[in-house]
PDB file of C-alpha atoms in Angstrom:
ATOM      1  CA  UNK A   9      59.247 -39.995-103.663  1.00 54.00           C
ATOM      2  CA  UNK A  10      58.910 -41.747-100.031  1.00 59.00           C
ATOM      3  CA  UNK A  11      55.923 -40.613 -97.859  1.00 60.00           C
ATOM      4  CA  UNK A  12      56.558 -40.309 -94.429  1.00 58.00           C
ATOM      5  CA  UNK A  13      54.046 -41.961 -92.115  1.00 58.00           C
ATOM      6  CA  UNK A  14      53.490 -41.131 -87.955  1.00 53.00           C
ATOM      7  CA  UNK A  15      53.261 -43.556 -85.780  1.00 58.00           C
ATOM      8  CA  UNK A  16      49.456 -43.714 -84.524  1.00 60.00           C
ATOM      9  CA  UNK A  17      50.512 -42.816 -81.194  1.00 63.00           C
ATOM     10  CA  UNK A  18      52.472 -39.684 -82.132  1.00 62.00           C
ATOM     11  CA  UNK A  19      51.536 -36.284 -80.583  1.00 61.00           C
ATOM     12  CA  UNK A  20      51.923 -34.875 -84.183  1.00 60.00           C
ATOM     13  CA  UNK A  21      48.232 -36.063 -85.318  1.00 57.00           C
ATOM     14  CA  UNK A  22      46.277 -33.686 -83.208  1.00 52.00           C
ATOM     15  CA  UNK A  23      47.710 -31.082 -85.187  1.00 57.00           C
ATOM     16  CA  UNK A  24      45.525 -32.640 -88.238  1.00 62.00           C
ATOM     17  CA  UNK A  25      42.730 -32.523 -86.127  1.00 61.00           C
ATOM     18  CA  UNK A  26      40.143 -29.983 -86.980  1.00 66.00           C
ATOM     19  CA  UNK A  27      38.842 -29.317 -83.856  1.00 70.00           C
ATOM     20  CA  UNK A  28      42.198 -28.795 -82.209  1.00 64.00           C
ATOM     21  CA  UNK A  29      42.569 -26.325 -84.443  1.00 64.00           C
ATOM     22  CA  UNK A  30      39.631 -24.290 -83.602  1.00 72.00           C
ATOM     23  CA  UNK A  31      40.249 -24.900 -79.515  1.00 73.00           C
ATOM     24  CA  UNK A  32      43.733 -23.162 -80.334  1.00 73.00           C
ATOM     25  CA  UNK A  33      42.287 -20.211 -82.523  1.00 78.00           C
ATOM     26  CA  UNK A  34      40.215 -19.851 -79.354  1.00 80.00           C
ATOM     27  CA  UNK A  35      42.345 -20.003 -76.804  1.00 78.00           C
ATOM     28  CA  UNK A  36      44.973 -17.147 -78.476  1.00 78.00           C
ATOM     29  CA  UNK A  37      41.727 -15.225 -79.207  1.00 80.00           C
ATOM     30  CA  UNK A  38      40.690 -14.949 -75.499  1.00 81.00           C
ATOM     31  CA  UNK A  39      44.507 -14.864 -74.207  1.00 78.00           C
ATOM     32  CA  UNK A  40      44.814 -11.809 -77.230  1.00 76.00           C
ATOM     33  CA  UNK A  41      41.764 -10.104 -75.911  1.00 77.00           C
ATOM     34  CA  UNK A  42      42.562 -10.044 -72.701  1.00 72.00           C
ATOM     35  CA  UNK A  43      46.079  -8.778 -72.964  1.00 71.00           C
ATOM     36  CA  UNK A  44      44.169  -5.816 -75.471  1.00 69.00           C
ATOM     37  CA  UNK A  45      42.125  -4.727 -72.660  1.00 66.00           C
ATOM     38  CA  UNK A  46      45.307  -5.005 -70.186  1.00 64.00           C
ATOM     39  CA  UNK A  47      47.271  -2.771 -72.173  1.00 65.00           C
ATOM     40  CA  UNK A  48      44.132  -0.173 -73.268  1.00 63.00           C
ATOM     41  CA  UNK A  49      43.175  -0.101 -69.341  1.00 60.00           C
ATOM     42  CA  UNK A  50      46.743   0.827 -68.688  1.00 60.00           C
ATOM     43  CA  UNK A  51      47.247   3.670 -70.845  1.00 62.00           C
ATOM     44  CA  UNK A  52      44.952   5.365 -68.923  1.00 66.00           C
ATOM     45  CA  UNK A  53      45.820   5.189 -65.521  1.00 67.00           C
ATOM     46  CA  UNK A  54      47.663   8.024 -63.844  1.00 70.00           C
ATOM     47  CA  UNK A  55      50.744   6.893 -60.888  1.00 74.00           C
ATOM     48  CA  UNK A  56      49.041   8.533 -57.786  1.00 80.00           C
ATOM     49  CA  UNK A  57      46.353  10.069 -59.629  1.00 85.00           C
ATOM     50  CA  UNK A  58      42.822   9.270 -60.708  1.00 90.00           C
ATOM     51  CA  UNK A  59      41.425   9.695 -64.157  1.00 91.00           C
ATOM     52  CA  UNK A  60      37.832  10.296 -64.747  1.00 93.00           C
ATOM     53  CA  UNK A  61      36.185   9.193 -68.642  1.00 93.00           C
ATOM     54  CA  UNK A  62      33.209  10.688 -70.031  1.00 95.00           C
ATOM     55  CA  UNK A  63      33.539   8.793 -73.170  1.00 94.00           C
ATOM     56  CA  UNK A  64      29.809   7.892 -75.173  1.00 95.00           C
ATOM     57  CA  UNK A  65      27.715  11.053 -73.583  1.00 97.00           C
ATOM     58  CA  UNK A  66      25.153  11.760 -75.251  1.00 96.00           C
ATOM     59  CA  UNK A  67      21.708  13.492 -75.800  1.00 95.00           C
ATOM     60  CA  UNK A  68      19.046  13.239 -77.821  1.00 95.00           C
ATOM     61  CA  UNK A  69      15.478  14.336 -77.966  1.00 93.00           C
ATOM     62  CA  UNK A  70      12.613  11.377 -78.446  1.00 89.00           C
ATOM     63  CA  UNK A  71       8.994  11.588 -77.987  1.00 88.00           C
ATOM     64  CA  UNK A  72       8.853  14.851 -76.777  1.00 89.00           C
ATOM     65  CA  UNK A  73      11.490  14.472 -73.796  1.00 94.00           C
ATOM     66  CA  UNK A  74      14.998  15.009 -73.485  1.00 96.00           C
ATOM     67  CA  UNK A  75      17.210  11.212 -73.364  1.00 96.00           C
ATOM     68  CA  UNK A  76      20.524  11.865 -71.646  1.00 97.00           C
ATOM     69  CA  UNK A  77      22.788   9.008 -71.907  1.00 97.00           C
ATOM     70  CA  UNK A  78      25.863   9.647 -68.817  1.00 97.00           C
ATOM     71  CA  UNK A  79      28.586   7.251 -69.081  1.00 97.00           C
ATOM     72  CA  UNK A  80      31.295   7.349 -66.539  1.00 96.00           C
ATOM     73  CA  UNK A  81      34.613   5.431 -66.080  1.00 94.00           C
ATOM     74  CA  UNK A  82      37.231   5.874 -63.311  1.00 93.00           C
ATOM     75  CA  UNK A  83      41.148   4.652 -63.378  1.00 91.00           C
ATOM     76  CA  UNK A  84      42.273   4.508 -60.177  1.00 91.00           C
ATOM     77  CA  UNK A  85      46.124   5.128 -59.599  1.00 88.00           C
ATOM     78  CA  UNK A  86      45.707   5.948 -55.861  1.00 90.00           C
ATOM     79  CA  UNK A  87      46.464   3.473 -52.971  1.00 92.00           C
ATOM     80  CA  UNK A  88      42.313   4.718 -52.169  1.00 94.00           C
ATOM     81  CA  UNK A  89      39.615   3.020 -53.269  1.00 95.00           C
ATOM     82  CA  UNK A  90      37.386   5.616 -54.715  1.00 95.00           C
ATOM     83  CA  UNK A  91      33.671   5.329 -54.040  1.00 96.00           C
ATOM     84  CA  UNK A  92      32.506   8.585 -55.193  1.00 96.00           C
ATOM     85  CA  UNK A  93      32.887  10.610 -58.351  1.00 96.00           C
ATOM     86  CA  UNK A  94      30.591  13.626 -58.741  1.00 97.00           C
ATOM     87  CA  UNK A  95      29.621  15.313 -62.446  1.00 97.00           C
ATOM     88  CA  UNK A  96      27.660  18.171 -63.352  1.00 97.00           C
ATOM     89  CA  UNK A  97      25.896  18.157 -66.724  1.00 97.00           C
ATOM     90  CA  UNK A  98      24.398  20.330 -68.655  1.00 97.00           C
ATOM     91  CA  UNK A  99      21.892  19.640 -72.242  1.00 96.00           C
ATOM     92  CA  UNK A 100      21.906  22.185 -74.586  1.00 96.00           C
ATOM     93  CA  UNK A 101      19.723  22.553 -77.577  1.00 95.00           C
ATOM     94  CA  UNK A 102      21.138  23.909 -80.257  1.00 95.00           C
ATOM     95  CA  UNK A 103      20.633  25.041 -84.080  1.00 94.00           C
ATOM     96  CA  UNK A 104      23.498  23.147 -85.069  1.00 92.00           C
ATOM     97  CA  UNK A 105      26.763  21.359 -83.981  1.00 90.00           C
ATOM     98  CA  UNK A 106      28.711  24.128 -84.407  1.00 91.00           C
ATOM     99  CA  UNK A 107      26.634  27.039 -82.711  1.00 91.00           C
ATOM    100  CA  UNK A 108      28.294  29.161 -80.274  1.00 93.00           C
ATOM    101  CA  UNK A 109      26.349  28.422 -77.099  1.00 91.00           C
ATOM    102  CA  UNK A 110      24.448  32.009 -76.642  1.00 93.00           C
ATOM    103  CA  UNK A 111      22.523  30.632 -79.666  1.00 94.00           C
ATOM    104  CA  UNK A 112      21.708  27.317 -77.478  1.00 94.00           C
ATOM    105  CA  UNK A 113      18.636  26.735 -75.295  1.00 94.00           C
ATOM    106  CA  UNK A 114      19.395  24.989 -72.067  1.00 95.00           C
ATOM    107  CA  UNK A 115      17.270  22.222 -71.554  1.00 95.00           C
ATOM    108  CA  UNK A 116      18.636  21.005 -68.335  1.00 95.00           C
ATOM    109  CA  UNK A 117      20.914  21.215 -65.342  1.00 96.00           C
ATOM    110  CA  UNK A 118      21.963  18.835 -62.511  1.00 96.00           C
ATOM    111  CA  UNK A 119      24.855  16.961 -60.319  1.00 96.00           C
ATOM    112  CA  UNK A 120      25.054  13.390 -60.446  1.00 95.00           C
ATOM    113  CA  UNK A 121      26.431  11.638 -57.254  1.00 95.00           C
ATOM    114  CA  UNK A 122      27.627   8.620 -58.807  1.00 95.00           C
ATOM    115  CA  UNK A 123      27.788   5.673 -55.839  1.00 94.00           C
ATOM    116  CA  UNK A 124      31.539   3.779 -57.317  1.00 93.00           C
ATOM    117  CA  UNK A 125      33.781   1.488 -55.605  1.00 93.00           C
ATOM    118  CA  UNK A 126      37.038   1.126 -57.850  1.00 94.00           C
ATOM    119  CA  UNK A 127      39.928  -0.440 -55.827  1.00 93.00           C
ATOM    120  CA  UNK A 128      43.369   1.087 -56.030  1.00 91.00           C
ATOM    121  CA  UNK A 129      45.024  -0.108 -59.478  1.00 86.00           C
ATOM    122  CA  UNK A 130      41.375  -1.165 -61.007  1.00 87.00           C
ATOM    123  CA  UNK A 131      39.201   0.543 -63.488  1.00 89.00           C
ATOM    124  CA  UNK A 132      35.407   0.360 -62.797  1.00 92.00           C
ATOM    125  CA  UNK A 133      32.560   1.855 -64.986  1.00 94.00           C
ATOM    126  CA  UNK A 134      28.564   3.509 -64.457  1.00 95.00           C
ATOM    127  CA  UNK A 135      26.041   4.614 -66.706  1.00 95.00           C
ATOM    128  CA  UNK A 136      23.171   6.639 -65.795  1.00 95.00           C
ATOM    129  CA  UNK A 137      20.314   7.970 -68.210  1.00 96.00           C
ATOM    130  CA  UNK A 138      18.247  11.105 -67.457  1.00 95.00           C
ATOM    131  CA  UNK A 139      15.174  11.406 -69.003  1.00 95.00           C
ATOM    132  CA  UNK A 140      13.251  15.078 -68.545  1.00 94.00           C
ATOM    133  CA  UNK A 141      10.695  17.328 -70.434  1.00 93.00           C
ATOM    134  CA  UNK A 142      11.245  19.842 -73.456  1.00 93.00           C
ATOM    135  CA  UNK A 143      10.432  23.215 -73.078  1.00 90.00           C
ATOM    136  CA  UNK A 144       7.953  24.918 -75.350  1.00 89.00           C
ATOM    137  CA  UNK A 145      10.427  26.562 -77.329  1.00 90.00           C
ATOM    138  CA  UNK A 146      14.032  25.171 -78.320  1.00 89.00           C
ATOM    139  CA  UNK A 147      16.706  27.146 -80.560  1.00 88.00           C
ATOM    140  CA  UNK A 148      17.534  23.968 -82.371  1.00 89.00           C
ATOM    141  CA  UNK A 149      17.266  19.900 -82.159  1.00 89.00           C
ATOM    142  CA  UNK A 150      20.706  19.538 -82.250  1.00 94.00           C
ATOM    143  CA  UNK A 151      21.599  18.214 -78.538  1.00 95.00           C
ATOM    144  CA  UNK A 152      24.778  19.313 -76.726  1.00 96.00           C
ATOM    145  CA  UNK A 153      26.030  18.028 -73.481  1.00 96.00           C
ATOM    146  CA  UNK A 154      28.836  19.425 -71.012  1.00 96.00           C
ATOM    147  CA  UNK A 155      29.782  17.306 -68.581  1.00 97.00           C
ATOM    148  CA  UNK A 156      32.633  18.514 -65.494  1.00 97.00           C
ATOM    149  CA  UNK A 157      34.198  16.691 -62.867  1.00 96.00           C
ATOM    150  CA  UNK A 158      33.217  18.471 -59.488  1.00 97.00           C
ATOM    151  CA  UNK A 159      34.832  16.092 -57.054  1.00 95.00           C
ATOM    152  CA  UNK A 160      36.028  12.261 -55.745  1.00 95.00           C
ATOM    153  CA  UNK A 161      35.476  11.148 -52.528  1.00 94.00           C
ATOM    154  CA  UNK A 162      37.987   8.067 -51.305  1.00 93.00           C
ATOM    155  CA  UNK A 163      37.218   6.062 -48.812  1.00 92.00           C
ATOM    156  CA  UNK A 164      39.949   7.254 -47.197  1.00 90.00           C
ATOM    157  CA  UNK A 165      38.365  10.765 -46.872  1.00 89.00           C
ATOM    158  CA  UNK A 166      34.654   9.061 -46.579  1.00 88.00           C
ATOM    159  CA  UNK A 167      36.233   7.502 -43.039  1.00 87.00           C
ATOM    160  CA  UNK A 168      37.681  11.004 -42.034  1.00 87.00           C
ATOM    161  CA  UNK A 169      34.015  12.506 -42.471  1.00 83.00           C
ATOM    162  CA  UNK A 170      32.068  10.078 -40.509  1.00 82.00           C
ATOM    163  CA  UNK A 171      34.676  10.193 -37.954  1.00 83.00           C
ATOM    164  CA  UNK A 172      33.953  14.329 -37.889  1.00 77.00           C
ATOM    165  CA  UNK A 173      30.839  13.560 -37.425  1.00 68.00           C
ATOM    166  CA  UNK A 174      27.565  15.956 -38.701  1.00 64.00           C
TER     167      UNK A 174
END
């Protein structure tokens, strides 16, 4: 049976070279990623609207002090950019995932004012971590956290309170 040879100067013999062959598993890697986040970022945006993410709070206790860790992401559907998004959180100790929360101690309290500046059509992320004391009694070491949306400030509206002056 005949063999078929290539000319040496035929595009054909970079496909039998090795490292082409990783460039291009690299190149639709990167081009496959990016398209991934593209489409996951999209699901979550809201036509007019803005959508606020909690996702990956959590609390735990270590070395005698509460560890709050405060993730927060922001899809912005608005023609605003928004450049503040304001939480309030609350830590809970509690006998056991499932307690109802009169059986919970509270072990803290507070708003964060969370300093963002996510462009109209853009998603942008912030984490903060709180870090407080334990109190001398705790109903549990199991930690629960309750986080709430309490407001976004544009910069649209930011403008229309400086203009209004204190």
């Amino acid at each position: 049976m005949p063999t078929q040879t290539l000319h040496p100067r035929d595009a054909r013999h970079l496909l039998r070279w090795r490292p082409a062959h990783l460039l291009l598993a690299l190149f639709l890697l990167a081009g496959g990623t990016a398209a991934w986040r593209m489409m996951e970022t999209s699901r979550h945006f809201v036509e007019g609207g803005v959508q606020v993410e909690t996702e990956g709070t959590k609390g735990t206790i270590s070395g005698g002090e509460l560890v709050l860790d405060l993730p927060v992401t922001v899809y912005n559907g608005t023609d605003s950019a928004i450049v503040t998004v304001n939480m309030w959180t609350e830590a809970f100790a509690c006998p056991d995932e499932d307690s109802p929360r009169r059986a919970c101690t509270r072990l803290h309290s507070s708003e964060q004012s969370i300093d963002m500046h996510v462009q109209p059509g853009s998603s942008g992320s912030e984490s903060q971590q709180i870090r407080t004391g334990l109190p001398q009694t705790m109903a549990g070491d199991h930690v629960r956290v309750k986080r709430r949306l309490t407001g976004i400030t544009s910069d649209v509206e930011r403008a229309e309170q400086h203009q209004e002056g204190p």
